[in-house]
Amino acid sequence: MENAKKLEAFQAKIDADIKIEPKDWMPEKYRRTLIRQISQHAHSEVIGMQPEGNWLTRAPSLRSKKILMAKIQDEAGHGLYLYCAAETLGIKREQFLEWLHEGKAKYSSVFNYPTLTWADIGAIGWLVDGAAIVNQVSLQGTSYGPYSRAMVKICMEESFHQRQGYEIMVTLANGTKEQKEMAQDALNRWWWPSIMMFGPHDADSAHSNQSLKWKIKRESNDELRQKFIDKTVEQGEHIGLSFPDPDLKWNKSSGHYEYGKINWNEFWNVVKGYGPGNKKRLAHHKDAHEEGSWVRQGAIAYAKKKRSIQKTA
Ligand code: BYC
């Protein structure tokens, strides 16, 4: 009875668009859903640095190298804001990393594809960050205060990332025949993985109904995917690129693009750990984590020492 009343009051707060803060009462399932989604979001930001890092030493100019370096550093920062937001739910960061290393926590499927050419860096910024922005603008309105505030800051930086990628694609699409082919090839390989980022169709999405009711998610997977497709197709056509989907066509009466069948076997295969880069990405993360342990130990020792000096002063 007590719990039913609390649940009712909780839902009333959500319905009135009042943010839920860390010390507020919340149903255990709400807390667990947030822990799962926010920590997976954080892992995606951090693992997402790897495909781009692959091109840092081979960027074609000092300018493009500086921009790419700044972008990758931003992704690390996004991971940190998100781990902090997830920690407000009572779980330590070490635990999130343990779950990631044990394969219990996911990260976005899209980061398991390789970056074969410089054009892939353009495609990631334009398409992957472009898809992430659509999702994250919506998540600014999420019901959990710390997640929502992290999203506001992250979105400001993501729009610069999307432009960084599109600028590379524009340059290549207006370049030599070989450069245009490189841009087209990158679009061909990144288009489907990018639209898979939004997750399964609504009818097959295990968590959507409850997450929408609790306003953890503000729009469904398919609604967000459609928004991304509608805005991105025009950007691609504007620079003379074509999309690898023969069924992609404008539907005048609905005001949206129709698109072909998504290969869900490929998606689930990647999500389950069998994509082209899963093993490499995780192994690299584990190695980097181990190699960085002396930095963490040093930082903890320094903080302890500083606290004890402050106490005795
Ligand atoms: N990849 O019921 P559903 C970036 C899983 S990084 C892997 O629809 P939900 C960037 C899902 O977890 C930004 N798994 O789930 C960084 C669930 O499995 P579990 C990344 C996926 O949570 C560097 C199952 O499928 N953005 O911008 O309601 C460089 C059923 O799905 C995926 C985020 O992380 C996937 N794509 O909705 C460049 C956004 N999709 O957990 C750029 C935050 C689904 O039950 N997350 N699954 O085992 C979300 O908005 C939601 O969690 C999702 C899925 C829309 C992804």
XYZ file of C-alpha atoms and ligand atoms in Angstrom:
369
model
C 0.000 0.000 0.000
C 2.802 2.320 1.080
C 4.705 1.466 -2.084
C 1.632 1.920 -4.310
C 1.202 5.430 -2.937
C 4.858 6.230 -3.496
C 4.638 4.924 -7.045
C 1.585 7.047 -7.736
C 3.291 10.180 -6.400
C 6.408 9.346 -8.419
C 4.428 8.990 -11.660
C 2.572 12.241 -10.907
C 5.920 14.037 -10.627
C 7.070 12.547 -13.931
C 3.778 13.519 -15.610
C 4.217 17.075 -14.337
C 7.727 17.186 -15.850
C 9.411 17.583 -12.466
C 12.945 16.208 -12.568
C 13.870 13.289 -10.327
C 17.021 13.997 -8.317
C 19.459 11.474 -6.748
C 18.052 11.643 -3.196
C 14.394 11.450 -4.269
C 12.488 8.210 -3.834
C 12.397 6.204 -7.059
C 11.215 2.694 -7.984
C 14.074 0.206 -8.025
C 13.366 -0.593 -11.699
C 13.648 3.095 -12.649
C 17.031 3.227 -10.891
C 18.258 0.040 -12.586
C 17.103 1.186 -16.031
C 18.989 4.446 -15.602
C 22.128 2.687 -14.372
C 22.030 0.450 -17.448
C 21.325 3.176 -19.989
C 23.603 5.916 -18.615
C 26.576 3.611 -18.026
C 26.170 2.077 -21.497
C 25.990 5.584 -22.911
C 29.238 6.450 -21.067
C 30.958 3.305 -22.378
C 29.907 4.244 -25.931
C 31.553 7.644 -25.612
C 34.793 6.105 -24.362
C 34.966 3.100 -26.725
C 33.913 5.488 -29.518
C 37.297 7.192 -29.240
C 39.042 4.122 -30.660
C 37.889 4.120 -34.308
C 38.762 7.811 -34.593
C 42.038 7.508 -32.691
C 43.130 5.142 -35.445
C 43.475 8.143 -37.813
C 45.095 10.699 -35.516
C 48.616 9.987 -36.753
C 47.509 10.024 -40.393
C 45.263 13.099 -40.526
C 45.935 14.876 -43.834
C 46.832 18.293 -42.348
C 47.806 19.880 -39.056
C 44.420 21.641 -38.976
C 42.456 18.400 -39.388
C 44.661 16.680 -36.820
C 44.058 19.404 -34.219
C 40.309 19.309 -34.811
C 40.174 15.517 -34.593
C 42.245 15.518 -31.399
C 39.900 18.073 -29.802
C 36.891 15.998 -30.821
C 38.297 12.786 -29.347
C 39.111 14.591 -26.096
C 35.511 15.836 -26.004
C 34.292 12.226 -26.208
C 36.421 11.334 -23.170
C 34.846 14.295 -21.331
C 31.353 13.098 -22.292
C 32.183 9.680 -20.886
C 33.247 11.303 -17.609
C 30.090 13.440 -17.237
C 28.015 10.340 -17.872
C 29.906 8.108 -15.426
C 29.409 10.864 -12.818
C 25.678 11.024 -13.585
C 25.436 7.214 -13.292
C 27.389 7.217 -10.012
C 24.697 9.413 -8.433
C 22.543 6.257 -8.538
C 24.769 4.553 -5.985
C 27.160 2.474 -8.115
C 30.891 3.087 -8.300
C 32.703 3.687 -11.566
C 34.924 0.617 -10.995
C 31.790 -1.519 -11.062
C 30.697 -0.064 -14.429
C 34.102 -0.873 -15.880
C 34.015 -4.383 -14.443
C 30.647 -4.992 -16.124
C 32.041 -3.668 -19.394
C 35.135 -5.883 -19.211
C 33.077 -8.946 -18.285
C 30.838 -8.335 -21.316
C 27.795 -7.676 -19.092
C 27.435 -4.031 -20.132
C 26.960 -2.951 -23.716
C 28.196 -0.004 -25.761
C 26.862 1.246 -29.061
C 27.054 -1.360 -31.846
C 28.350 1.225 -34.318
C 31.822 1.377 -32.746
C 32.585 -2.203 -33.713
C 33.154 -1.293 -37.363
C 36.639 -0.472 -38.668
C 37.824 2.918 -39.952
C 39.518 2.006 -43.228
C 40.139 5.443 -44.796
C 40.219 9.129 -43.828
C 36.699 9.423 -45.273
C 35.501 7.169 -42.446
C 36.402 9.964 -40.028
C 34.108 12.227 -42.050
C 31.365 9.597 -42.051
C 31.624 9.067 -38.273
C 31.322 12.790 -37.533
C 28.522 13.350 -40.035
C 26.512 10.155 -39.490
C 27.428 8.695 -36.081
C 27.579 12.032 -34.261
C 24.604 13.171 -36.338
C 22.583 10.177 -35.090
C 23.880 10.683 -31.539
C 22.718 14.333 -31.571
C 19.187 13.417 -32.603
C 19.058 10.931 -29.729
C 20.731 13.230 -27.207
C 18.703 16.358 -27.981
C 15.695 14.243 -27.099
C 17.407 12.970 -23.925
C 17.925 16.554 -22.709
C 14.308 16.214 -21.618
C 14.869 12.943 -19.735
C 13.268 12.786 -16.299
C 16.465 12.128 -14.302
C 18.086 15.479 -13.427
C 21.822 14.571 -13.585
C 21.393 12.733 -16.936
C 19.398 15.593 -18.409
C 21.980 18.208 -17.368
C 24.858 16.117 -18.751
C 22.987 15.908 -22.077
C 22.657 19.700 -22.354
C 26.424 20.153 -22.119
C 27.171 17.211 -24.406
C 24.778 18.388 -27.136
C 26.565 21.736 -27.452
C 29.796 19.908 -28.259
C 28.221 17.268 -30.508
C 26.937 19.808 -33.005
C 30.552 20.890 -33.603
C 31.471 17.214 -34.077
C 28.780 16.704 -36.690
C 30.035 19.729 -38.641
C 33.628 18.492 -38.416
C 32.532 15.257 -40.129
C 30.346 16.930 -42.733
C 33.158 19.322 -43.630
C 35.429 16.349 -44.421
C 32.687 14.788 -46.564
C 32.081 18.083 -48.435
C 35.804 18.462 -49.135
C 36.156 14.894 -50.417
C 32.919 15.012 -52.426
C 34.199 18.145 -54.206
C 37.714 16.757 -54.680
C 39.246 14.390 -57.235
C 37.397 11.387 -58.652
C 39.256 9.124 -56.175
C 38.372 11.364 -53.223
C 34.703 11.384 -54.155
C 34.795 7.585 -54.446
C 36.347 7.394 -50.989
C 33.532 9.535 -49.546
C 30.900 7.389 -51.296
C 32.517 4.174 -50.045
C 32.521 5.481 -46.454
C 28.835 6.434 -46.734
C 28.069 2.972 -48.131
C 29.720 1.273 -45.167
C 28.498 3.594 -42.350
C 24.892 4.283 -43.384
C 23.260 1.101 -42.102
C 25.295 0.827 -38.875
C 24.343 4.470 -38.146
C 20.626 3.886 -38.481
C 20.959 0.732 -36.366
C 22.314 2.918 -33.520
C 18.731 3.827 -32.581
C 18.098 0.229 -31.542
C 15.415 -2.290 -32.563
C 12.089 -1.246 -34.081
C 9.583 -0.081 -31.475
C 7.619 -3.333 -31.600
C 10.785 -5.279 -30.676
C 12.213 -2.826 -28.138
C 12.177 -4.530 -24.728
C 12.525 -1.403 -22.614
C 10.794 1.351 -24.594
C 7.269 1.207 -23.183
C 8.329 1.538 -19.571
C 11.129 4.002 -20.346
C 8.719 6.244 -22.270
C 6.189 6.104 -19.436
C 8.886 7.163 -16.970
C 10.203 9.728 -19.476
C 13.684 8.224 -19.315
C 13.257 8.160 -23.108
C 11.217 10.996 -24.632
C 10.821 9.603 -28.152
C 10.799 6.051 -29.432
C 13.632 4.346 -31.335
C 11.730 4.557 -34.648
C 10.698 8.192 -34.178
C 14.317 9.211 -33.619
C 15.593 7.062 -36.487
C 13.076 8.698 -38.839
C 14.148 12.210 -37.744
C 17.789 11.341 -38.440
C 17.051 9.869 -41.871
C 14.879 12.834 -42.903
C 17.558 15.401 -42.131
C 20.589 13.393 -43.307
C 19.423 12.291 -46.753
C 19.150 15.891 -47.914
C 22.663 16.678 -46.632
C 24.101 13.725 -48.591
C 22.260 14.532 -51.793
C 23.348 18.167 -51.525
C 26.990 17.084 -51.954
C 26.228 14.585 -54.725
C 26.458 11.348 -52.693
C 23.942 8.533 -52.921
C 22.633 6.291 -50.158
C 23.091 2.495 -50.241
C 19.361 1.816 -49.967
C 17.361 1.238 -53.192
C 14.111 1.596 -51.217
C 14.923 5.053 -49.877
C 12.323 7.455 -51.246
C 10.497 10.629 -50.267
C 6.878 10.103 -49.346
C 5.098 13.360 -50.069
C 1.948 12.515 -48.163
C 3.695 11.470 -44.927
C 6.405 14.130 -45.249
C 9.084 11.528 -44.469
C 11.590 9.322 -46.271
C 10.686 5.656 -46.539
C 13.610 3.308 -46.070
C 14.442 -0.326 -46.746
C 14.673 -3.305 -44.414
C 17.320 -3.102 -41.713
C 19.477 -6.214 -41.364
C 18.642 -7.071 -37.753
C 20.697 -10.281 -37.898
C 23.762 -8.151 -38.464
C 22.733 -5.792 -35.637
C 22.197 -8.547 -33.035
C 25.351 -10.324 -34.130
C 27.356 -7.152 -33.408
C 25.479 -6.471 -30.152
C 26.238 -10.018 -28.960
C 29.960 -9.469 -29.471
C 30.604 -10.977 -32.908
C 30.991 -7.816 -35.007
C 34.162 -7.060 -36.960
C 35.770 -5.093 -34.116
C 34.202 -6.204 -30.798
C 37.136 -8.263 -29.526
C 39.704 -5.653 -30.530
C 37.781 -2.758 -28.947
C 37.314 -4.519 -25.626
C 40.878 -5.857 -25.495
C 42.227 -2.363 -26.167
C 40.060 -0.881 -23.415
C 41.229 -3.524 -20.901
C 44.909 -2.971 -21.788
C 44.597 0.822 -21.541
C 42.810 0.460 -18.200
C 45.572 -1.762 -16.823
C 48.343 0.443 -18.166
C 46.692 3.465 -16.550
C 46.447 1.911 -13.080
C 49.602 3.714 -11.836
C 47.999 7.062 -12.751
C 44.862 6.223 -10.767
C 46.902 5.014 -7.791
C 48.995 8.214 -7.891
C 45.900 10.418 -8.087
C 44.248 8.629 -5.131
C 47.451 8.842 -3.043
C 47.768 12.564 -3.867
C 44.137 13.264 -2.902
C 44.563 11.351 0.410
C 47.763 13.223 1.237
C 46.151 16.572 0.427
C 43.172 15.783 2.676
C 45.410 14.784 5.588
C 47.465 18.003 5.218
C 44.241 20.061 5.154
C 43.012 18.281 8.318
C 46.181 18.976 10.269
C 46.528 22.595 9.032
N 24.070 -0.908 -29.622
O 14.812 -2.069 -25.559
P 15.834 -1.338 -26.336
C 28.726 9.113 -29.439
C 20.332 -2.955 -26.775
S 28.324 7.862 -28.348
C 24.160 -1.843 -28.634
O 15.379 -0.458 -27.428
P 16.708 0.947 -24.764
C 30.045 9.152 -30.049
C 19.776 -2.325 -25.509
O 20.810 -1.866 -24.651
C 26.586 8.074 -28.025
N 23.075 -2.279 -27.953
O 16.792 -0.555 -25.307
C 31.156 8.775 -29.310
C 18.980 -3.493 -24.950
O 19.848 -4.447 -24.343
P 20.041 -4.567 -22.730
C 25.869 6.782 -27.901
C 21.875 -1.734 -28.269
O 17.803 1.120 -23.771
C 32.413 8.746 -29.931
C 18.432 -4.159 -26.192
O 19.290 -3.792 -27.252
N 24.493 7.067 -27.565
O 27.924 9.933 -29.664
O 15.325 1.292 -24.354
C 32.561 9.140 -31.257
C 16.986 -3.779 -26.494
O 16.902 -2.401 -26.926
C 21.730 -0.755 -29.263
C 23.809 6.385 -26.594
O 24.358 5.519 -25.952
C 22.883 -0.354 -29.959
N 22.852 0.556 -30.952
O 17.049 1.833 -26.075
C 31.441 9.547 -31.978
C 22.382 6.801 -26.361
N 20.423 -0.420 -29.346
O 20.655 -3.266 -22.259
C 30.200 9.576 -31.374
C 21.793 6.396 -25.011
C 19.785 -1.162 -28.442
O 18.689 -4.822 -22.142
N 20.988 5.205 -25.068
N 20.642 -1.963 -27.805
O 20.988 -5.724 -22.558
C 19.722 5.149 -25.560
O 19.170 6.142 -25.987
C 18.995 3.823 -25.507
O 19.652 2.982 -24.566
C 18.949 3.109 -26.915
C 18.294 1.710 -26.728
C 18.079 3.919 -27.876
C 20.338 2.910 -27.498
